[in-house]
mmCIF file of C-alpha atoms and ligand atoms in Angstrom:
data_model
loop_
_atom_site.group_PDB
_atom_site.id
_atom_site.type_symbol
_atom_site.label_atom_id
_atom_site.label_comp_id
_atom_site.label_asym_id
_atom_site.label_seq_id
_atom_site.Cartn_x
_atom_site.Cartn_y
_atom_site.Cartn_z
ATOM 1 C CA UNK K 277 -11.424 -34.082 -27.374
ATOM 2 C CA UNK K 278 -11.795 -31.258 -24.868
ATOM 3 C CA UNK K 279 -13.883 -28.171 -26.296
ATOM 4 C CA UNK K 280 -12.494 -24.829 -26.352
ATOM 5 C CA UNK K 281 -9.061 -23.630 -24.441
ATOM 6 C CA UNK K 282 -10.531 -21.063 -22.708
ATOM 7 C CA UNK K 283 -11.736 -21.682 -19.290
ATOM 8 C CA UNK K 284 -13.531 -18.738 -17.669
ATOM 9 C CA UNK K 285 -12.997 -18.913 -13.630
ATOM 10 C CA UNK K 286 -16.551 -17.965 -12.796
ATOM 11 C CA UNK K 287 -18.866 -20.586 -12.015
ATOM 12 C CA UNK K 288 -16.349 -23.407 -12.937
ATOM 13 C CA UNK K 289 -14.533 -25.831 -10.531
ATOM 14 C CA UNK K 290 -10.600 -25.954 -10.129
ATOM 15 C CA UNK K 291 -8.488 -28.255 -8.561
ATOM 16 C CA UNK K 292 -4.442 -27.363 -7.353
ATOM 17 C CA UNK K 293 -2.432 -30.151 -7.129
ATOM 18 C CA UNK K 294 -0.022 -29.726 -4.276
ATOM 19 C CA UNK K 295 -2.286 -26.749 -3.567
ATOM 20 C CA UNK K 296 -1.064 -26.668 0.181
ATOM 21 C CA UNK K 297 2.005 -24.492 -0.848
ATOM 22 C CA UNK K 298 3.408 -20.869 -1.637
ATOM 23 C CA UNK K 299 1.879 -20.447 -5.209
ATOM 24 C CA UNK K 300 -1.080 -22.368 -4.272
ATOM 25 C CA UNK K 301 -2.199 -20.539 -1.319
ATOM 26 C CA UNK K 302 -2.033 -17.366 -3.666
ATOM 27 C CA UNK K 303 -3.500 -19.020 -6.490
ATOM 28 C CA UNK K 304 -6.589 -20.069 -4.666
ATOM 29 C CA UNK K 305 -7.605 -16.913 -3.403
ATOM 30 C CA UNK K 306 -7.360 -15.493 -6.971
ATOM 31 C CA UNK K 307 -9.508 -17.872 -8.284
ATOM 32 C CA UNK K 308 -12.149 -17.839 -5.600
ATOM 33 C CA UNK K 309 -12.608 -13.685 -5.738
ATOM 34 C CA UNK K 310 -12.939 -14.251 -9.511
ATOM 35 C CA UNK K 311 -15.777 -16.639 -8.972
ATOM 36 C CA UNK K 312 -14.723 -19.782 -8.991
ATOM 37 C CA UNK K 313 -17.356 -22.171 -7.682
ATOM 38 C CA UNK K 314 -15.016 -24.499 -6.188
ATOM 39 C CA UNK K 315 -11.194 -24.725 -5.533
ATOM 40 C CA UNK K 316 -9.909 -27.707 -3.916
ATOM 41 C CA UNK K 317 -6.323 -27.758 -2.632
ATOM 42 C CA UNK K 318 -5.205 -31.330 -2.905
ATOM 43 C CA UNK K 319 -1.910 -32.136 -1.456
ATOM 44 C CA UNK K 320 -0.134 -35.138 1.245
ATOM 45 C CA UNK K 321 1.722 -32.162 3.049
ATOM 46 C CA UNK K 322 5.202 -33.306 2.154
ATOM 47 C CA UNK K 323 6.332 -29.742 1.956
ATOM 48 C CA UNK K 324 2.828 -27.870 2.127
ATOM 49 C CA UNK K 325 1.414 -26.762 5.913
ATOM 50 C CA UNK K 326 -1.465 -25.545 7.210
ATOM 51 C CA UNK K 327 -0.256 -22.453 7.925
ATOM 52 C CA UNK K 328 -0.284 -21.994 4.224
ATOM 53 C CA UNK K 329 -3.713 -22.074 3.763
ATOM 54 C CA UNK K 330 -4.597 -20.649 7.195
ATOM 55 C CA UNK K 331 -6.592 -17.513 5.605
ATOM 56 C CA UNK K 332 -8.871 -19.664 3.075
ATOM 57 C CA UNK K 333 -9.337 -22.892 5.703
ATOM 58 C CA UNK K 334 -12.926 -21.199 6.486
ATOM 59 C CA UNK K 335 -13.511 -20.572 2.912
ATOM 60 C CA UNK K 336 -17.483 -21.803 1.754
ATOM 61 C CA UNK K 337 -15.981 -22.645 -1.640
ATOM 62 C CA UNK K 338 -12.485 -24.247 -0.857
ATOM 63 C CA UNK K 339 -12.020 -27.575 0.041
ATOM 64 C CA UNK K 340 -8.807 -29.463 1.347
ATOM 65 C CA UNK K 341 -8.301 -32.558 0.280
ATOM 66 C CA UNK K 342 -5.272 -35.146 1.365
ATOM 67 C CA UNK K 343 -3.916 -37.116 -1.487
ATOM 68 C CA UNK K 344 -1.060 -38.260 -2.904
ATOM 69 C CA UNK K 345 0.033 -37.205 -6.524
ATOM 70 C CA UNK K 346 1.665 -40.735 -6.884
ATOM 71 C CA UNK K 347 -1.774 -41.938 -5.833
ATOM 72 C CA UNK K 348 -3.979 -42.423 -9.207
ATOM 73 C CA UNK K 349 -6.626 -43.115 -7.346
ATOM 74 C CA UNK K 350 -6.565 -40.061 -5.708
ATOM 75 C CA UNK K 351 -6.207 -37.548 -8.397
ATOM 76 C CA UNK K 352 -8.692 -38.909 -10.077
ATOM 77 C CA UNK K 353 -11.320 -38.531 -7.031
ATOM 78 C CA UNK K 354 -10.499 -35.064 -6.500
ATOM 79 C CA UNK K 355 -10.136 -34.071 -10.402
ATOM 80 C CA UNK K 356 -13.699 -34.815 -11.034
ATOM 81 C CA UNK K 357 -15.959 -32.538 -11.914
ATOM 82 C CA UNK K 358 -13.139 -29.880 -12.251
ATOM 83 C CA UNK K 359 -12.901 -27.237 -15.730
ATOM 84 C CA UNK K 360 -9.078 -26.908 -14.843
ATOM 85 C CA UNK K 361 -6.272 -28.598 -12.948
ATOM 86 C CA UNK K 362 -3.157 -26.677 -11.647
ATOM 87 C CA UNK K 363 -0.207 -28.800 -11.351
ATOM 88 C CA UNK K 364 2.038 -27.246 -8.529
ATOM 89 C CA UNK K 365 2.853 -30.796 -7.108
ATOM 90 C CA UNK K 366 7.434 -30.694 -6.713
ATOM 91 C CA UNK K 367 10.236 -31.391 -4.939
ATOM 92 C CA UNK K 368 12.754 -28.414 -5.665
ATOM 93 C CA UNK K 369 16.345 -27.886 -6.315
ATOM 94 C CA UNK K 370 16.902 -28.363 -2.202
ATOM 95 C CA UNK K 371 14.829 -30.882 -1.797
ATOM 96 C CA UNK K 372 15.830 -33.070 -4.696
ATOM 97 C CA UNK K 373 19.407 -32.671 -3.065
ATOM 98 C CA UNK K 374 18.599 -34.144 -0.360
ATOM 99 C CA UNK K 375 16.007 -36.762 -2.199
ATOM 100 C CA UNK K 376 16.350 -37.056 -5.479
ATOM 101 C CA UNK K 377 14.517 -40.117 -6.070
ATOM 102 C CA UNK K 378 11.555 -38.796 -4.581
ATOM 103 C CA UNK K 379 11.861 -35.595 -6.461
ATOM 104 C CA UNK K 380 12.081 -37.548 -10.251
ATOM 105 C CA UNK K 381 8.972 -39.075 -9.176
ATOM 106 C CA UNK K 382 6.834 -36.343 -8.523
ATOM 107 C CA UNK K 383 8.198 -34.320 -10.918
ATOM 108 C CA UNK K 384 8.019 -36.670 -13.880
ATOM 109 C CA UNK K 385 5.130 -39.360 -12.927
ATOM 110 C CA UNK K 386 3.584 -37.047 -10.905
ATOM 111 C CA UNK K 387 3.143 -34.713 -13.901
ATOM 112 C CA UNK K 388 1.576 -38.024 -15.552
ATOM 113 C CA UNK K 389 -0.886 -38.949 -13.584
ATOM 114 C CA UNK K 390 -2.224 -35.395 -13.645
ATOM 115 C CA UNK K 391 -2.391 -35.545 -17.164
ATOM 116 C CA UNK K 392 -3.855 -38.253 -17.055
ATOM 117 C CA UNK K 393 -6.836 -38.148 -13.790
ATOM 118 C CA UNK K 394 -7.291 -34.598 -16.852
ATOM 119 C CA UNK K 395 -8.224 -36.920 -19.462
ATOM 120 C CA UNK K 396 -10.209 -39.481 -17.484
ATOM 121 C CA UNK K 397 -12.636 -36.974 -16.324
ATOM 122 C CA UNK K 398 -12.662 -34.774 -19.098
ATOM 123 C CA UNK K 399 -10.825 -31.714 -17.720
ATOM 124 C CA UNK K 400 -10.665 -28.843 -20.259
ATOM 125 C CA UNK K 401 -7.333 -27.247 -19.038
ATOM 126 C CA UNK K 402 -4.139 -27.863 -16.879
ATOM 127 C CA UNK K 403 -1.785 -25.365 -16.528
ATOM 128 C CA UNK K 404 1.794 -26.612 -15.581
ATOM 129 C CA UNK K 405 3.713 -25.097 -13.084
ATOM 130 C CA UNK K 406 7.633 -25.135 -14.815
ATOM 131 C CA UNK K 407 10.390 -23.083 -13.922
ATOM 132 C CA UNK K 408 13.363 -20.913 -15.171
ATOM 133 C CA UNK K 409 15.302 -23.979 -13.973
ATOM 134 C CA UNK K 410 14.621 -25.217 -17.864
ATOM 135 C CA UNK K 411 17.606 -22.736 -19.213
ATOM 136 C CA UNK K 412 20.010 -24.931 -16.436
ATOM 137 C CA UNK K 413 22.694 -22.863 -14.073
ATOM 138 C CA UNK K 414 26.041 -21.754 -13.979
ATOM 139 C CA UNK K 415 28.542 -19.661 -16.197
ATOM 140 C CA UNK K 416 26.683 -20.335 -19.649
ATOM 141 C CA UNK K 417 23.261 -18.889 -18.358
ATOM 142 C CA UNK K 418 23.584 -15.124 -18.998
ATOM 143 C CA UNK K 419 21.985 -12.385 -21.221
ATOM 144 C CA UNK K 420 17.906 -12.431 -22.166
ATOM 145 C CA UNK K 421 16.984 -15.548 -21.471
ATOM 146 C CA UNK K 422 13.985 -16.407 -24.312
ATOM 147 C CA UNK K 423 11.677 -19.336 -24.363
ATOM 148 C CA UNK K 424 14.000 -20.774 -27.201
ATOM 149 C CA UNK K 425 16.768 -20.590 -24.633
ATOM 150 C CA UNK K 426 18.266 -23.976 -24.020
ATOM 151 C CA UNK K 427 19.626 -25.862 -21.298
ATOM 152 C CA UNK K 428 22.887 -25.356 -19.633
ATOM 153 C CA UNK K 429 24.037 -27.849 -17.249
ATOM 154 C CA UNK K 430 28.239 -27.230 -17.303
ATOM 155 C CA UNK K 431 29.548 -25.694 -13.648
ATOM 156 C CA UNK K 432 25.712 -26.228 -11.919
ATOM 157 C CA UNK K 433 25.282 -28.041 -8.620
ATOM 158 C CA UNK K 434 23.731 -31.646 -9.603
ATOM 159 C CA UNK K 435 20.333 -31.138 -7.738
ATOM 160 C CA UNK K 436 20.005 -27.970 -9.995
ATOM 161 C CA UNK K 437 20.000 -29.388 -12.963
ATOM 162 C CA UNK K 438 18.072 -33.045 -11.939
ATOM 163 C CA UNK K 439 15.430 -29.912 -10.682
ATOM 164 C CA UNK K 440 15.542 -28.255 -14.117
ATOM 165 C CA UNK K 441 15.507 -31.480 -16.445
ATOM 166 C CA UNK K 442 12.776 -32.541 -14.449
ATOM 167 C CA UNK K 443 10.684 -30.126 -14.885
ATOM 168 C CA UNK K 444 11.744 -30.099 -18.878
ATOM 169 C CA UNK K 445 10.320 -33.916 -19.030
ATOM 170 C CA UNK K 446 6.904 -32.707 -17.511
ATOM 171 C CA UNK K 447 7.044 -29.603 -20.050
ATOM 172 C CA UNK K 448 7.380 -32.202 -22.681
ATOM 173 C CA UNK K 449 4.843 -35.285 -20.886
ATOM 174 C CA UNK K 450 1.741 -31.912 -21.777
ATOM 175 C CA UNK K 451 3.069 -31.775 -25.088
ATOM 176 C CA UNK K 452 2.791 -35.401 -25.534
ATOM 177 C CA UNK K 453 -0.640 -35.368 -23.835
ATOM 178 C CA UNK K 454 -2.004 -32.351 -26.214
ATOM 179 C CA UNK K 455 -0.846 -34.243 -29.229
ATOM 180 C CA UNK K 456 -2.125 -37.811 -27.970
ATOM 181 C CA UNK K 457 -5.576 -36.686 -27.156
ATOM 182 C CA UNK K 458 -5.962 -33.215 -27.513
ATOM 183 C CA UNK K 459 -5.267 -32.155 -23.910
ATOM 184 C CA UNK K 460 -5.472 -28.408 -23.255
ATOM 185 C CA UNK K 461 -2.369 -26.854 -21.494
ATOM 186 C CA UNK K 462 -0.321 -23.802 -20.834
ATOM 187 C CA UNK K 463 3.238 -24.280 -19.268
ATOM 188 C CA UNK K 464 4.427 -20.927 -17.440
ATOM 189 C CA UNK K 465 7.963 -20.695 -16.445
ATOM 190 C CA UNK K 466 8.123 -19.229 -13.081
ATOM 191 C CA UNK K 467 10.593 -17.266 -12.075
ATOM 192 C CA UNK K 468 11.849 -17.879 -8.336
ATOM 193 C CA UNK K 469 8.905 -17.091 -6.532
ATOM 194 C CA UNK K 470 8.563 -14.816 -3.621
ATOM 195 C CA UNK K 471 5.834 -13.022 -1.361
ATOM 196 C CA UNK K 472 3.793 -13.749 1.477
ATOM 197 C CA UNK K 473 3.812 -16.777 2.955
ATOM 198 C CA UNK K 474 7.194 -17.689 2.185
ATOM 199 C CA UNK K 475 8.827 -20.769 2.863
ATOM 200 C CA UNK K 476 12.546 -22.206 3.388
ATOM 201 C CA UNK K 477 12.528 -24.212 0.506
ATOM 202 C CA UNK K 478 13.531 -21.903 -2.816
ATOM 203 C CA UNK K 479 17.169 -21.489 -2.067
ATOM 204 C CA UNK K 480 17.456 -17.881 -4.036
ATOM 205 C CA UNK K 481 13.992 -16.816 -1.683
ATOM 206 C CA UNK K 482 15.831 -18.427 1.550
ATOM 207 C CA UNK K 483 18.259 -15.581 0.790
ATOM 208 C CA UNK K 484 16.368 -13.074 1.335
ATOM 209 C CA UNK K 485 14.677 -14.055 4.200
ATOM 210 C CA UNK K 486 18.263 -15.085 5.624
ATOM 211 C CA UNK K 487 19.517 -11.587 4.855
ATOM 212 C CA UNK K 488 16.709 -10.052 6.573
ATOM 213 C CA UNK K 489 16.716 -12.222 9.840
ATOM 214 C CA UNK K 490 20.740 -11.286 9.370
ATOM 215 C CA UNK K 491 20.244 -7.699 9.405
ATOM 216 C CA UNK K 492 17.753 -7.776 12.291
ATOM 217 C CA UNK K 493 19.541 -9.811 14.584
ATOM 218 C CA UNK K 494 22.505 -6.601 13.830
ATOM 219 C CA UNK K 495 24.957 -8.670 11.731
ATOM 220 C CA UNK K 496 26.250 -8.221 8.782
ATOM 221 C CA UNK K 497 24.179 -10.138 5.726
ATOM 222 C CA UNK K 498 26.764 -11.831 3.078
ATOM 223 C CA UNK K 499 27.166 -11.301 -0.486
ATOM 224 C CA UNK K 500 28.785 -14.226 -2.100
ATOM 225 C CA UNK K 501 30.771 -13.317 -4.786
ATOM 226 C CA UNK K 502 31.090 -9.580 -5.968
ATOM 227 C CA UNK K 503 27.427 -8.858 -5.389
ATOM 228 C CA UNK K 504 27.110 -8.330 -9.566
ATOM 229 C CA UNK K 505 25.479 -11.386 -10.242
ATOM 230 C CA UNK K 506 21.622 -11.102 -11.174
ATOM 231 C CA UNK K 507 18.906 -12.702 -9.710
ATOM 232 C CA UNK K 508 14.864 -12.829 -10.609
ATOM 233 C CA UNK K 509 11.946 -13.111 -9.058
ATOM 234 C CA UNK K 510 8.500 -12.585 -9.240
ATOM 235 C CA UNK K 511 5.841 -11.594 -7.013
ATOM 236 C CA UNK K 512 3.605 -14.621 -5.582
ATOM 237 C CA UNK K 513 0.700 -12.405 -6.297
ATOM 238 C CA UNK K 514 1.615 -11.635 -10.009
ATOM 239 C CA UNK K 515 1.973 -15.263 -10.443
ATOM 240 C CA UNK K 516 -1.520 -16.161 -9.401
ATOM 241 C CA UNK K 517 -2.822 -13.774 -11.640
ATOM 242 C CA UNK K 518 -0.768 -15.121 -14.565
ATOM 243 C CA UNK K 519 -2.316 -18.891 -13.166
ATOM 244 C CA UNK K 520 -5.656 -17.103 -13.662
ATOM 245 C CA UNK K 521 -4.806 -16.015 -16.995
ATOM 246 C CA UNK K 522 -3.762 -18.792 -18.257
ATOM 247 C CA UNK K 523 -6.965 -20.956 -17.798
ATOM 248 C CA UNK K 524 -8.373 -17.835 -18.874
ATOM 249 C CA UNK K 525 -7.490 -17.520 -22.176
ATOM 250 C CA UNK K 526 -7.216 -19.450 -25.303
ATOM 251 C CA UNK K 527 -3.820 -19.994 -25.065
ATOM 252 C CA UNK K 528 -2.976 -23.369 -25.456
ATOM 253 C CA UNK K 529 0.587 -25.797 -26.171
ATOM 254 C CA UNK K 530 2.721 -23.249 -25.359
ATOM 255 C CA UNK K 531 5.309 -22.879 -22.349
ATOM 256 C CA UNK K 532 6.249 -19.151 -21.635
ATOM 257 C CA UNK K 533 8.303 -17.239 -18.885
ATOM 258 C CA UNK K 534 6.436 -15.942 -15.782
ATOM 259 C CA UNK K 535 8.883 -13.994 -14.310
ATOM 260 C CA UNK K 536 8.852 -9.885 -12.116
ATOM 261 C CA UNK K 537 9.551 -6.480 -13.970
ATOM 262 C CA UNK K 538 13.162 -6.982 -14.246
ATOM 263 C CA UNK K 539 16.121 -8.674 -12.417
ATOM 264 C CA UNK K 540 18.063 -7.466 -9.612
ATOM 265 C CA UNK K 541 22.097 -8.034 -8.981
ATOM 266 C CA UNK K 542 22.647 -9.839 -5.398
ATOM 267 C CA UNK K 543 23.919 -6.424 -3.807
ATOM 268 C CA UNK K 544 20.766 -4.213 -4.613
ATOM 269 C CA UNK K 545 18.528 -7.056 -3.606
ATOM 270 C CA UNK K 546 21.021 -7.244 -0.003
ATOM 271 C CA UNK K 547 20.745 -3.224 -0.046
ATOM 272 C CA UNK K 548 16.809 -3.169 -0.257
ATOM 273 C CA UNK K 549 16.425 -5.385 2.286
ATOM 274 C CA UNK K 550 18.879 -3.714 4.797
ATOM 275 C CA UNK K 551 16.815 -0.893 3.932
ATOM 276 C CA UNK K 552 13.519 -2.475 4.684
ATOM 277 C CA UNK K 553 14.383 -3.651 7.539
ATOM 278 C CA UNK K 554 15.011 -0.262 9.226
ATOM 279 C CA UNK K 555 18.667 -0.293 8.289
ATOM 280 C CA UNK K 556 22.028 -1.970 9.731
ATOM 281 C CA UNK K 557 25.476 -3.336 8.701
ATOM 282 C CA UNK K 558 27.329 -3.276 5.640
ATOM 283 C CA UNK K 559 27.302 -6.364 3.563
ATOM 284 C CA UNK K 560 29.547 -9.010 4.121
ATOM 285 C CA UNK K 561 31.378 -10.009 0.878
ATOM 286 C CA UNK K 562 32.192 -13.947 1.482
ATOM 287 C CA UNK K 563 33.528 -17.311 -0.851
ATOM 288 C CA UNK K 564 31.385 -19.878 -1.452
ATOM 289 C CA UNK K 565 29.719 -22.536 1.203
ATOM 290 C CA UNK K 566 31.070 -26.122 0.869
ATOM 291 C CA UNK K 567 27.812 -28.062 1.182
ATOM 292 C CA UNK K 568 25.631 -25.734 0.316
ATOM 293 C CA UNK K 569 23.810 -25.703 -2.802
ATOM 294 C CA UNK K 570 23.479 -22.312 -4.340
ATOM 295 C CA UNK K 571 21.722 -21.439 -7.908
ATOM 296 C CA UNK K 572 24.324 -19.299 -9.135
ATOM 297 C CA UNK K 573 25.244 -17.838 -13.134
ATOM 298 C CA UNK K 574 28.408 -16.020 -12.091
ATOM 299 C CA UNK K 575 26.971 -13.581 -14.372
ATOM 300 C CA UNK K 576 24.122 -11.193 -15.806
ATOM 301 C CA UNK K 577 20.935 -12.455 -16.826
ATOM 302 C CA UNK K 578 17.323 -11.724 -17.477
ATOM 303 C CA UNK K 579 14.301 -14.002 -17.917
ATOM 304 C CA UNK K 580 12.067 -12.140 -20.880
ATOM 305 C CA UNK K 581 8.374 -11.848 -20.096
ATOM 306 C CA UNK K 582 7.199 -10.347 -23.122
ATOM 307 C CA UNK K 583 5.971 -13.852 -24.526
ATOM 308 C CA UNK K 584 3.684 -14.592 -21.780
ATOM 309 C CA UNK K 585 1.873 -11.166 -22.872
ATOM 310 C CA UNK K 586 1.443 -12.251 -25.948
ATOM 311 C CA UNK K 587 0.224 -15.593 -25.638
ATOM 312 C CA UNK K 588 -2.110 -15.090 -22.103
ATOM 313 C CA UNK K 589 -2.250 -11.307 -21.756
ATOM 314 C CA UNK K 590 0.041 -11.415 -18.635
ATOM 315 C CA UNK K 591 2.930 -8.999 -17.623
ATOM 316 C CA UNK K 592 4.497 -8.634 -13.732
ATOM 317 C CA UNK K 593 2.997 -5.249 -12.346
ATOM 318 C CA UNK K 594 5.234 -5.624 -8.704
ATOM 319 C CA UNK K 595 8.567 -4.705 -8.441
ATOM 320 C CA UNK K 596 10.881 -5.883 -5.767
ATOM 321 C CA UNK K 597 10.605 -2.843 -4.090
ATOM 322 C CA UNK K 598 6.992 -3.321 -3.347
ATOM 323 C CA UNK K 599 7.218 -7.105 -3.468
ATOM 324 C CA UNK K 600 10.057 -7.374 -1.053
ATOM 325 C CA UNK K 601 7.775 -4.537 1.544
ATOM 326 C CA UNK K 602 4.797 -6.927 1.521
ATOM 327 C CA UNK K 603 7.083 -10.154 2.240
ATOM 328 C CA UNK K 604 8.537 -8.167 5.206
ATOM 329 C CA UNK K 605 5.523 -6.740 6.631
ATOM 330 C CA UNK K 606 3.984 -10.741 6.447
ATOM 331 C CA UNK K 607 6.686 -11.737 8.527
ATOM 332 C CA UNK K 608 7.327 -9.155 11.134
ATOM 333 C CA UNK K 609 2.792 -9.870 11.467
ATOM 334 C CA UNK K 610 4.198 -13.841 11.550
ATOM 335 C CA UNK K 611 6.546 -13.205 13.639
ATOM 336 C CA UNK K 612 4.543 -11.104 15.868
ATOM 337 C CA UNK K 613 1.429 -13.863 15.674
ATOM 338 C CA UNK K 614 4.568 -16.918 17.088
ATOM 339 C CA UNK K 615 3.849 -18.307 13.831
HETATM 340 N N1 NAD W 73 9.063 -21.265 -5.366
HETATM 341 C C1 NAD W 73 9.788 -20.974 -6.429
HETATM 342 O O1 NAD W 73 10.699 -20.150 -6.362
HETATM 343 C C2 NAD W 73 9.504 -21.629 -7.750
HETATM 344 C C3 NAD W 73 10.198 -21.194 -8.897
HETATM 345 C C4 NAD W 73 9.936 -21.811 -10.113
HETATM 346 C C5 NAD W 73 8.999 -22.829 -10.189
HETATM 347 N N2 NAD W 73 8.347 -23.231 -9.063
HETATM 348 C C6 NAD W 73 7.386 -24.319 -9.142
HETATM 349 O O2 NAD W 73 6.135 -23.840 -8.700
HETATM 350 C C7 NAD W 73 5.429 -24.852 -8.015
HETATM 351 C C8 NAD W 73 4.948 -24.353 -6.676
HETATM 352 O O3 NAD W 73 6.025 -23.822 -5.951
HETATM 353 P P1 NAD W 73 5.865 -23.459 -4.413
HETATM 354 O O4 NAD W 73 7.013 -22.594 -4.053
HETATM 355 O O5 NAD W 73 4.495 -23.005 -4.127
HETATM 356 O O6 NAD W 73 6.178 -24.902 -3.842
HETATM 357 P P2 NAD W 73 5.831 -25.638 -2.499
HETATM 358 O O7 NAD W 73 6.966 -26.489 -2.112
HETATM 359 O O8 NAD W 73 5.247 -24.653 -1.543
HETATM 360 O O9 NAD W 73 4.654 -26.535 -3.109
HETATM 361 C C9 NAD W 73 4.730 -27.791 -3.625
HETATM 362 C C10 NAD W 73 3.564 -28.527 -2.996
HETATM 363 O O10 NAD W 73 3.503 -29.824 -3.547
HETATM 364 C C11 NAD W 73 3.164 -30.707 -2.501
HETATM 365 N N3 NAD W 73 3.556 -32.055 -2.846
HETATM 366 C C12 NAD W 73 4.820 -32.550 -2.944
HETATM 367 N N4 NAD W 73 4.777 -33.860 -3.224
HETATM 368 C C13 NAD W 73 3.460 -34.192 -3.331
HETATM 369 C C14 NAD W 73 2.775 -35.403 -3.611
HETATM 370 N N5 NAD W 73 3.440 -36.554 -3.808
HETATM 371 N N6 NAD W 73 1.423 -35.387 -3.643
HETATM 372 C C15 NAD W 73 0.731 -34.236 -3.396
HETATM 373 N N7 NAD W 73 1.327 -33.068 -3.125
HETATM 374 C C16 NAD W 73 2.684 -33.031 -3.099
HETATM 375 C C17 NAD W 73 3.896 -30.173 -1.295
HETATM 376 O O11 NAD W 73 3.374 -30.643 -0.069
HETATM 377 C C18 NAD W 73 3.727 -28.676 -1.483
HETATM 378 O O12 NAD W 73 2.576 -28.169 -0.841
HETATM 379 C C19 NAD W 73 6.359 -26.065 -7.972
HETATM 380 O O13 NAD W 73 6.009 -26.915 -9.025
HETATM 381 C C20 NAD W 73 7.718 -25.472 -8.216
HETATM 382 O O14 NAD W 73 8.576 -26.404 -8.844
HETATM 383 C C21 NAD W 73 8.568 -22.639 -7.846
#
């Protein structure tokens, strides 16, 4: 049986599976400038990049290791030694549209075999990387959405909801693990995840980077629907923190909602960024794409935080407003860089 939940970040060694990757890159740098004495980033690049992890690569006290999640022998190399494992390793809703196979995998054995390289060497805490994707999409998901919220699956595009059961299997594969042999483990629930270095693969992020690109190149960005639907995010940076926290504390077999201050209807969000970007256009107001897969509720909703203070002492601190100015500033210095 592991010892005590709480695992304090300096001095101990962490490892982030699928560490290559938005959260990761974020996560790492919180953990090293609270002391960690190791962070490795272990990931096969199937969606992660380099440029990810660009700013650490020179890091003393990071190391990058290649590996496969499906690989046990791999996990269980690079999980040794470690105080805490951070399972990041997914496909997405867009990706597990266009692979969905692939996506059950990692998302379900993948989840496993973490749990399980944490038992063979002893690891004292994982912290699992689930999403607001548990409560499902479409026309039932609307109001406060609690941790007791369950899943709605009626109206949703079929990658959505192969996404959100997915990630409700490995939810319930930690459970199994903590009551099997004791293993330590906090679930957070991110909230679609946004900040610097962004990537193309969280269709409700894509938006916003599409509506800025939109607005620069002078056109006008679209609002599907009536522009009252609510969407939200969270800050990349607030999330590592709540990582940090969560190995932190003595939390243990819970899952709670990571998500930003509060949510934001499609218009505002198209508004701010037209605004950000220096001005242009008036939104677009459009029907839906054939073909495309968009996370929609048709309706008002907001993912409740409060939990997540209570059990690990977390609460968002950026709002979209500052969020959304940091995102755009990283790209316009990407763009700038050719990268
Ligand atoms: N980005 C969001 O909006 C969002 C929202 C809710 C939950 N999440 C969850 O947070 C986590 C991190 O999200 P992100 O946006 O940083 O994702 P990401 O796509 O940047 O990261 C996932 C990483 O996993 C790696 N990976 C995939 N298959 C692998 C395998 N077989 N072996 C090793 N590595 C593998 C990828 O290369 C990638 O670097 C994911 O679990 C995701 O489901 C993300």
């Amino acid at each position: 049986m592991p010892g005590t939940p709480a695992v304090p970040i300096a001095g101990n060694r962490f490892c982030i599976v699928g560490g290559a990757s938005l959260v990761g890159s974020a996560t790492a740098g919180e953990l090293l400038d609270h002391g960690a004495a190791e962070v490795v980033l272990f990931d096969n690049f199937a969606f992660g990049s380099d440029a990810a992890i660009e700013h650490l690569k020179d890091h003393p006290r990071l190391r990058l290791v290649r590996g496969d999640v499906m690989r046990m022998a791999d996990l269980l190399r690079a999980t040794e030694g470690m105080a805490g494992v951070l399972q990041l390793a997914a496909y997405m809703t867009l990706s597990m549209d266009r692979d969905p196979w692939g996506g059950l995998d990692v998302n379900i054995r993948g989840v496993q075999n973490a749990l399980e390289a944490c038992r063979a060497n002893k690891v004292a805490k994982m912290v699992f990387a689930s999403s607001n994707a548990t409560y499902g999409y479409g026309p039932g998901v609307a109001g406060d959405l609690v941790e007791g919220t369950p899943f709605h699956s009626a109206g949703a595009p079929p990658a959505a909801i192969l996404y959100g059961a997915s990630k409700i299997i490995g939810e319930q594969l930690c459970r199994d693990a903590y009551r099997k042999w004791g293993q330590d483990y906090v679930v957070l629930r991110y909230s679609t995840v946004y900040g610097e270095r962004q990537h193309y693969r969280a269709a409700n992020a894509l938006y916003i980077i599409e509506t800025y690109d939109a607005v620069k190149r002078g056109e006008a960005p679209q609002v599907f629907g009536d522009g009252s639907e609510t969407k939200h995010f969270v800050y990349v940076g607030d999330l590592a923190r709540a990582n940090r926290m969560a190995f932190e504390s003595a939390a243990t077999d819970v899952a709670v909602n990571a998500s930003g201050p509060a949510p934001i209807t499609t218009l505002e969000l198209v508004k701010l960024v037209t605004q950000l970007a220096g001005g242009g256009p008036e939104p677009r107001f459009v029907g839906s794409e054939p073909g495309k897969v968009r996370l929609t509720s048709g309706g008002a909703f907001r993912i409740a935080h409060e939990e997540a203070f209570r059990a690990i002492g977390w609460k968002p601190e950026v709002d979209m407003a500052e969020g959304l100015r940091r995102l755009i500033t990283w790209r316009e210095r990407s763009n700038a860089s050719g990268r």
